[in-house]
mmCIF file of C-alpha atoms in Angstrom:
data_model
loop_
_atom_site.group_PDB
_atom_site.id
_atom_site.type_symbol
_atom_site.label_atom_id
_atom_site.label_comp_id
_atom_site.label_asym_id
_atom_site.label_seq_id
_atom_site.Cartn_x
_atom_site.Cartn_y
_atom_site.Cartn_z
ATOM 1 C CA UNK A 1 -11.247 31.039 -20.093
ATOM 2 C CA UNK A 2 -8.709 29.315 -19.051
ATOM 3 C CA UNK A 3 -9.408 26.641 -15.856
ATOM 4 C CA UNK A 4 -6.330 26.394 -13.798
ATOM 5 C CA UNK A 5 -5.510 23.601 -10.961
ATOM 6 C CA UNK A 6 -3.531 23.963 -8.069
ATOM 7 C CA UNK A 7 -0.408 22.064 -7.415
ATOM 8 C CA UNK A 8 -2.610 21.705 -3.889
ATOM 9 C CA UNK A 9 -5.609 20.244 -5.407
ATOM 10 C CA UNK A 10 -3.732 18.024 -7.906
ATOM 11 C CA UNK A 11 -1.732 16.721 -4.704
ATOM 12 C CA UNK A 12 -4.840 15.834 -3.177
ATOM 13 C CA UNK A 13 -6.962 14.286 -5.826
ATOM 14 C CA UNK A 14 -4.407 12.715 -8.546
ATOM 15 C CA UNK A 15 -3.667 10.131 -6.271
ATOM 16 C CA UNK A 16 -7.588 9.124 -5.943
ATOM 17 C CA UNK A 17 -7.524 8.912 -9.665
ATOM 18 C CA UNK A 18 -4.061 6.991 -9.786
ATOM 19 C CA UNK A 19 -5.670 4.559 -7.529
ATOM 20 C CA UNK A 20 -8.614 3.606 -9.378
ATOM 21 C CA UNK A 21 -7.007 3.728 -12.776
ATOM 22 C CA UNK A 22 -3.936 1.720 -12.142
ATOM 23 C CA UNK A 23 -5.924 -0.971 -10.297
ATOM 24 C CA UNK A 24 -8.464 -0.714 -12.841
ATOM 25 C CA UNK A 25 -5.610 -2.156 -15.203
ATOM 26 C CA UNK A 26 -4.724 -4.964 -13.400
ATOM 27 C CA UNK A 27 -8.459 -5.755 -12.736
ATOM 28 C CA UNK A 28 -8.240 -5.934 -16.834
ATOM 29 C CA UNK A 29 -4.904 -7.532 -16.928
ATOM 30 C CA UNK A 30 -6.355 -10.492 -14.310
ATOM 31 C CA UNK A 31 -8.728 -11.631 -16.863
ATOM 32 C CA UNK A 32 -5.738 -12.848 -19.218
ATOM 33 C CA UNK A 33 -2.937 -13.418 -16.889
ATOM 34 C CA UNK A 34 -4.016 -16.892 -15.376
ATOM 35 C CA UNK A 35 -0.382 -17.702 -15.237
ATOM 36 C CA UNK A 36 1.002 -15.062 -13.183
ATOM 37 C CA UNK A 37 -1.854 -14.847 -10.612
ATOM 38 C CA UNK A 38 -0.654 -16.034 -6.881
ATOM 39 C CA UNK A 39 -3.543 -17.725 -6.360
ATOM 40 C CA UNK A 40 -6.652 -18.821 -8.502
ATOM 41 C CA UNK A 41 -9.609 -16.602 -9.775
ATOM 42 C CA UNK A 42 -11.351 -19.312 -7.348
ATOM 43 C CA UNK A 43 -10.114 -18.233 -4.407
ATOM 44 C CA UNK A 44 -10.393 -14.720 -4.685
ATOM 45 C CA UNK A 45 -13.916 -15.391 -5.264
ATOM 46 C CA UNK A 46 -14.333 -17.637 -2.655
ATOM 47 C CA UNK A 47 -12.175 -17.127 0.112
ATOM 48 C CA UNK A 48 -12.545 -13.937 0.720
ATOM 49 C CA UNK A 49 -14.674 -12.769 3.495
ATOM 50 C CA UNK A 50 -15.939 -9.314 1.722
ATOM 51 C CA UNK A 51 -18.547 -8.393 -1.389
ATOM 52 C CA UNK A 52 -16.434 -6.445 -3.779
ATOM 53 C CA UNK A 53 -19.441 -4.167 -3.931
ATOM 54 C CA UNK A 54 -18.354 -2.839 -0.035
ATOM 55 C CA UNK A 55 -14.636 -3.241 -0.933
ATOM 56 C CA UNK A 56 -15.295 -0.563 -3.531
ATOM 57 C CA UNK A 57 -17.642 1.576 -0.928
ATOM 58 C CA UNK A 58 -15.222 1.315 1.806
ATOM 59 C CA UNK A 59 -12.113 2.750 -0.367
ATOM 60 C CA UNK A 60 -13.990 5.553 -1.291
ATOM 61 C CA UNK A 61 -14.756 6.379 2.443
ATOM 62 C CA UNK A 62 -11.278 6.257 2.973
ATOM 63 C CA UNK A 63 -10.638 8.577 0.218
ATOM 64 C CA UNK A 64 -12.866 10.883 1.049
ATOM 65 C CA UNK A 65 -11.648 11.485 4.571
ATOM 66 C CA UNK A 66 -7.859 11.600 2.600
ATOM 67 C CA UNK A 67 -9.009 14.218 0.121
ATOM 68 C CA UNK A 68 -10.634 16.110 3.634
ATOM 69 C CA UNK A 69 -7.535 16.024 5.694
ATOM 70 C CA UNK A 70 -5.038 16.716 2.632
ATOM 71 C CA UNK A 71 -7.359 20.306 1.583
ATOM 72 C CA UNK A 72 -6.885 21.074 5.465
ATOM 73 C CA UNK A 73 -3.356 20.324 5.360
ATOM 74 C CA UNK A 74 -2.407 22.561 2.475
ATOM 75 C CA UNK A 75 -4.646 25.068 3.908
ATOM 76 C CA UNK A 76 -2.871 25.227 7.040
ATOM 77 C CA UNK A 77 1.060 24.871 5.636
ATOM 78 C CA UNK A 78 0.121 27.423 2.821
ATOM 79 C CA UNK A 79 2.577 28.551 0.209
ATOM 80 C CA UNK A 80 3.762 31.935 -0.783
ATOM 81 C CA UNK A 81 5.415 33.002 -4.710
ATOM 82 C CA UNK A 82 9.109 32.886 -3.256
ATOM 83 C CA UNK A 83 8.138 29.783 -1.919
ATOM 84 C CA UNK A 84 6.636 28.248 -5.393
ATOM 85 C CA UNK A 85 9.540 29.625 -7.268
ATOM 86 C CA UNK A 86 12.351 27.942 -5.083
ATOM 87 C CA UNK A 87 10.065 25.007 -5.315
ATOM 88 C CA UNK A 88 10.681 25.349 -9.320
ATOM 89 C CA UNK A 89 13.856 25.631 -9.237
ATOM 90 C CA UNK A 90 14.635 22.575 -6.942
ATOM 91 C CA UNK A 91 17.459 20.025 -7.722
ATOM 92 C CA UNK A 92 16.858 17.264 -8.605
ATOM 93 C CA UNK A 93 19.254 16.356 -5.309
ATOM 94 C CA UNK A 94 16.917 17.952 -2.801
ATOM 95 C CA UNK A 95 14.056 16.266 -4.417
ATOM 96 C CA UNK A 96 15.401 13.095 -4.259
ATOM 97 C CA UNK A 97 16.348 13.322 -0.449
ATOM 98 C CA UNK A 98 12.483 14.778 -0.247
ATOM 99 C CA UNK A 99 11.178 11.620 -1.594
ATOM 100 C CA UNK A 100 13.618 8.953 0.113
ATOM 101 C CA UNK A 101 13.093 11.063 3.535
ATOM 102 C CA UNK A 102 8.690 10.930 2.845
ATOM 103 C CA UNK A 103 9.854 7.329 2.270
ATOM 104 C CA UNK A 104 11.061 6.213 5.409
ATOM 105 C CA UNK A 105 9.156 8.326 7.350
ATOM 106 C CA UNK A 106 5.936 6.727 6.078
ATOM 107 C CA UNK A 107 7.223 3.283 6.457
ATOM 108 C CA UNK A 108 8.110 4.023 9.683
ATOM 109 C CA UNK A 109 4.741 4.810 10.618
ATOM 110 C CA UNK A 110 2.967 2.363 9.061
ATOM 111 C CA UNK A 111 5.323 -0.869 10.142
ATOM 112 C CA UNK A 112 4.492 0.098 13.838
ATOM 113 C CA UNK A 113 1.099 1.375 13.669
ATOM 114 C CA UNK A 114 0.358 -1.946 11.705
ATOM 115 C CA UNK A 115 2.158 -4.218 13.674
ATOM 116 C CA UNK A 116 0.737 -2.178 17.023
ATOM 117 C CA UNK A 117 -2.795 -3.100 15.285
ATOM 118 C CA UNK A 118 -1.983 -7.160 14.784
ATOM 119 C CA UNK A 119 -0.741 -7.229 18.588
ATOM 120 C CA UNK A 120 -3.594 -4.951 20.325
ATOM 121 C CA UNK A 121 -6.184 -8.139 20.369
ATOM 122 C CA UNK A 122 -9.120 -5.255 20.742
ATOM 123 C CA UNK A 123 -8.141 -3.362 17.774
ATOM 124 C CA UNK A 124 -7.395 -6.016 15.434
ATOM 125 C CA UNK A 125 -11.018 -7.858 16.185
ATOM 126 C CA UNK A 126 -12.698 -4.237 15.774
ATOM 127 C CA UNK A 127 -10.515 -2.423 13.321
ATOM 128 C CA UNK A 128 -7.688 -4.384 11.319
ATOM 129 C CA UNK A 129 -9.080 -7.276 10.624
ATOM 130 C CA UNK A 130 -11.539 -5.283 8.323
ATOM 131 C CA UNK A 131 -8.427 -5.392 5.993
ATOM 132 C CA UNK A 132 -7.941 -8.927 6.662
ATOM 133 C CA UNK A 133 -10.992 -10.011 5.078
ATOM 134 C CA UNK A 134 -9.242 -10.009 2.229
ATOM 135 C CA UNK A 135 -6.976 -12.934 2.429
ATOM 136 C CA UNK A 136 -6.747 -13.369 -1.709
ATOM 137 C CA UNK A 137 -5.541 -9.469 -2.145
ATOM 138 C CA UNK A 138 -6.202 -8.211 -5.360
ATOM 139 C CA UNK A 139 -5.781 -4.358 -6.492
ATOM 140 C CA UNK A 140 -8.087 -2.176 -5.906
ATOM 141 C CA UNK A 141 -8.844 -4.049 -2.277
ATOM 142 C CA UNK A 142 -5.354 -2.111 -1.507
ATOM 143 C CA UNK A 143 -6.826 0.556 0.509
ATOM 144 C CA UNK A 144 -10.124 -1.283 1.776
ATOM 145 C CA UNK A 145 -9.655 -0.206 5.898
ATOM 146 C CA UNK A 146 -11.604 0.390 8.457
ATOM 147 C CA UNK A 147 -12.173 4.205 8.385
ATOM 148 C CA UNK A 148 -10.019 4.542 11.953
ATOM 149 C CA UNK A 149 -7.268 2.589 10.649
ATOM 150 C CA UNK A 150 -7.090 4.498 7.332
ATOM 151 C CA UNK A 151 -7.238 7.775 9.140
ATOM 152 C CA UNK A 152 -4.255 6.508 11.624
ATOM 153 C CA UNK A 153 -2.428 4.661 9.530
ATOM 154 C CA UNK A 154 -2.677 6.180 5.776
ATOM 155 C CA UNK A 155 -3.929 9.425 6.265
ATOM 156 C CA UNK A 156 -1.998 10.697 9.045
ATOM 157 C CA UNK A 157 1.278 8.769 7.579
ATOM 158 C CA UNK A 158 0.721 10.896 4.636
ATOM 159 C CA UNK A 159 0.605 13.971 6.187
ATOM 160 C CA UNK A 160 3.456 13.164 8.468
ATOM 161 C CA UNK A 161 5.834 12.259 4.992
ATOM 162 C CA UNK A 162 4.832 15.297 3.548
ATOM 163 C CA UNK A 163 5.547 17.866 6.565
ATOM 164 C CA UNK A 164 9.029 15.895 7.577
ATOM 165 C CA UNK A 165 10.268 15.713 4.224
ATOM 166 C CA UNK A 166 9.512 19.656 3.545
ATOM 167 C CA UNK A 167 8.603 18.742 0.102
ATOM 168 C CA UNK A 168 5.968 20.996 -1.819
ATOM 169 C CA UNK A 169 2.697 20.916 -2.983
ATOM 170 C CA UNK A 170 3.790 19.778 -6.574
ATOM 171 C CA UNK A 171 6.437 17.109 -5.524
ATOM 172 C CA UNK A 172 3.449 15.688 -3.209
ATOM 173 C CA UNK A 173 1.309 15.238 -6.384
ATOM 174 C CA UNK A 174 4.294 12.935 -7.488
ATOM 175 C CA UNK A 175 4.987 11.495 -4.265
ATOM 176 C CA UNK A 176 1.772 10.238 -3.730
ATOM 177 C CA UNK A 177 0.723 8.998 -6.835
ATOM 178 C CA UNK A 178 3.903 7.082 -6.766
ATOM 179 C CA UNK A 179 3.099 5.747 -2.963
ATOM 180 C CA UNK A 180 -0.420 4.712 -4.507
ATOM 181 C CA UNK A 181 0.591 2.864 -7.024
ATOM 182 C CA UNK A 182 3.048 0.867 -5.135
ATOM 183 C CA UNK A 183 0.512 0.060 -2.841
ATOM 184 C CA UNK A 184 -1.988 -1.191 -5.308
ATOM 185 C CA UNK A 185 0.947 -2.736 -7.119
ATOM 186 C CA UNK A 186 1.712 -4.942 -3.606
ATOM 187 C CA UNK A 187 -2.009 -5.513 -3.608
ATOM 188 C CA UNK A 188 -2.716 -6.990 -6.890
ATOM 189 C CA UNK A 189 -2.246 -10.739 -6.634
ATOM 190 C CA UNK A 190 -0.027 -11.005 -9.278
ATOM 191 C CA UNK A 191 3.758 -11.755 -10.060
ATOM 192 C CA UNK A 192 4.186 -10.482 -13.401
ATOM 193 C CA UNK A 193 7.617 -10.610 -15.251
ATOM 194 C CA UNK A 194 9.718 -7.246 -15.578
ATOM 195 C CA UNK A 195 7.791 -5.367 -13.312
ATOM 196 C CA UNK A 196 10.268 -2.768 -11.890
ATOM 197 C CA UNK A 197 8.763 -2.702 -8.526
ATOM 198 C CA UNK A 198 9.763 -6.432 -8.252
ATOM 199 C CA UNK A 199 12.755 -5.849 -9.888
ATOM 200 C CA UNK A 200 13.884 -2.551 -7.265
ATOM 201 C CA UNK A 201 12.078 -3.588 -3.922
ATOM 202 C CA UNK A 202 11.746 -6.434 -1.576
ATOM 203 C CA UNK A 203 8.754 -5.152 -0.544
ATOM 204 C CA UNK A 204 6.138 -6.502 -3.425
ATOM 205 C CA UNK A 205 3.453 -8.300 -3.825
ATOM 206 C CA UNK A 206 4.287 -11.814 -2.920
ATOM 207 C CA UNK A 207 6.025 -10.322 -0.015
ATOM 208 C CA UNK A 208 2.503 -8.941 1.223
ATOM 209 C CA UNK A 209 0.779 -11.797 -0.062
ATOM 210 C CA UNK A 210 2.617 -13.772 2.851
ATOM 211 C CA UNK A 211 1.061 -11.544 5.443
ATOM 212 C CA UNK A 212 -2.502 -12.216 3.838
ATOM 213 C CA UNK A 213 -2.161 -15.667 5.031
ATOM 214 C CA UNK A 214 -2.751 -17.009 8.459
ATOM 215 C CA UNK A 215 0.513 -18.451 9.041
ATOM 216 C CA UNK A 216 2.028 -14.961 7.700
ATOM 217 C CA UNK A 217 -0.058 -13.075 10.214
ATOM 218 C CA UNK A 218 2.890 -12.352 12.980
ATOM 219 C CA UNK A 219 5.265 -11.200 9.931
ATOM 220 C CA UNK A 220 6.534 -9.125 7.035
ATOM 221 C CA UNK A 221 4.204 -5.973 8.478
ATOM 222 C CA UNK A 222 6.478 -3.266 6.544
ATOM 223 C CA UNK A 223 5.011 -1.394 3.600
ATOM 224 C CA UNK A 224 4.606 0.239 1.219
ATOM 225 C CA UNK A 225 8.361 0.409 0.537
ATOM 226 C CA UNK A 226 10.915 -1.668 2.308
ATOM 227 C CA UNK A 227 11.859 -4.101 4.648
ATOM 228 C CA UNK A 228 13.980 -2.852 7.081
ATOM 229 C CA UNK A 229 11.386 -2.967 9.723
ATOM 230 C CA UNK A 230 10.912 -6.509 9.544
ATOM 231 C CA UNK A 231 14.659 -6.902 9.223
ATOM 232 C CA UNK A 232 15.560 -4.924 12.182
ATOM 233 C CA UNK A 233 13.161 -6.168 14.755
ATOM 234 C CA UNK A 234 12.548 -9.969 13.483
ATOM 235 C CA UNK A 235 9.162 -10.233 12.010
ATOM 236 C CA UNK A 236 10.595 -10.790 8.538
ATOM 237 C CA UNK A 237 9.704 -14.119 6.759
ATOM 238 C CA UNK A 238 11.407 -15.028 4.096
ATOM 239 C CA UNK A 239 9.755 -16.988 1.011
ATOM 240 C CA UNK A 240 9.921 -18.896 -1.872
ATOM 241 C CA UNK A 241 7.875 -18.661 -5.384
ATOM 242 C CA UNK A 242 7.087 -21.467 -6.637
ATOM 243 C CA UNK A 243 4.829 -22.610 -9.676
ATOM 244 C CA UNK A 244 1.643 -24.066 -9.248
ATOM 245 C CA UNK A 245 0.955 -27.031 -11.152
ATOM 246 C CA UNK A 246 -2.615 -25.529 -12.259
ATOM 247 C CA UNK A 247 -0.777 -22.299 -13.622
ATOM 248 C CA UNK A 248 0.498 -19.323 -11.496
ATOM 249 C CA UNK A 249 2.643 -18.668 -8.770
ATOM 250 C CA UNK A 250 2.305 -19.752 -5.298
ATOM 251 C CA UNK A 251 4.629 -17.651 -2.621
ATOM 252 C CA UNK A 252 5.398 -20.205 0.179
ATOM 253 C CA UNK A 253 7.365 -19.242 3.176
ATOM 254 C CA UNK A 254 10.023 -21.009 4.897
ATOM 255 C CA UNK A 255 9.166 -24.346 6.961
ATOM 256 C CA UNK A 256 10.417 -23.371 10.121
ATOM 257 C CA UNK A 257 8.826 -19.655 10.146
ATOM 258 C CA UNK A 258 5.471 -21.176 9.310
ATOM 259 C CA UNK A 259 5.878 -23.678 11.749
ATOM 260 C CA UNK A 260 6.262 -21.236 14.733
#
């Protein structure tokens, strides 16, 4: 017997998997990539404020409420055959405009939501700076949140990129999976060469590294994708990357910004 999958259940649980696969590779890839890292096997070990061990069980809270609010979501939009089949049939136009639209839309949630969340001094001490603990990022710390904030700002993101955009139930399996992966990508502490993400976006990981510092803690809120945000309304802080003498990068901002 054959054991089929909906588009609707693959859009809600690929991305899980994405997640944990993707930043199990750059767990694996940290072990021999000394010279790419932005900062030192050290100080992830010791600076950050957090046990792996509840990095790992606060992701998959977050995940689980995702995967809850996702089967609710596709429950409630539904789909009907004429609908699937025009989905099929879509251009590769209209699903580009679907994926550039789910694009800004979430980045435009999430750059004021997060940067609501650094200002409000009551929600950063209870909620935010649960996230913060991590000031040595490394992958698969990308979506370690306080449950609130990952039901505000992830959760509800998602589900606001998927209903503006109008994409389907199948393009959200790619969508998503794509938004994970950028995320853990920005997450994983390292600069490596010919990654594309570098290569295509502003918006990587040194750029978030800077915000994982104290001095970057007013600045460069946008994510996952770009930097408009920042750009637009003057929290951007541009940086440098510069080698360490010990081996690896080290992404230093500019004097003046710091300074402020």
């Amino acid at each position: 017997m054959d054991l089929e999958i909906s588009d609707e259940m693959l859009g809600t649980f690929a991305p899980l998997l994405v997640y944990w696969i993707y930043s199990g590779f750059y767990v694996v890839l940290g072990f021999f990539a000394e010279d790419y890292r932005l900062h030192t096997k050290q100080d992830e070990d010791e600076k950050n404020l957090v046990s792996k061990f509840d990095v790992v069980k606060g992701v998959l809270l977050q995940q689980a409420v995702q995967a809850v609010v996702a089967t609710l979501l596709f429950a409630v939009t539904g789909s009907d055959d004429s609908q699937n089949s025009t989905d099929e049939n879509a251009s590769i136009l209209v699903l580009a405009r679907q994926f550039i639209t789910a694009m800004l839309v979430m980045d435009t949630w999430q750059y004021f939501m997060h940067r609501y969340m650094h200002q409000n001094k009551f929600l950063y001490k209870h909620i935010h700076s649960l996230h913060h603990r991590l000031i040595v990022p490394y992958s698969f710390g990308a979506l370690y949140n306080h449950p609130i904030e990952g039901l505000l700002n992830d959760t509800i993101g998602g589900a606001l990129s998927f209903l503006l955009s109008g994409m389907s139930p199948r393009a959200s399996i790619f969508f998503f999976s794509f938004a994970t992966i950028k995320t853990v990508d920005d997450h994983c502490g390292l600069w490596l060469p010919g990654n594309l993400f570098h290569m295509f976006f502003s918006n990587n990981s040194a750029y978030h590294d800077v915000h994982h510092q104290l001095y970057g803690n007013k600045y460069n809120f946008s994510q996952p994708f770009f930097v408009m945000w920042d750009k637009i309304l003057g929290t951007y802080m541009p940086y440098s990357l510069e080698k360490r003498p010990s081996g690896g990068f080290e992404s230093r901002p500019c004097k003046d910004y710091k300074d402020e």
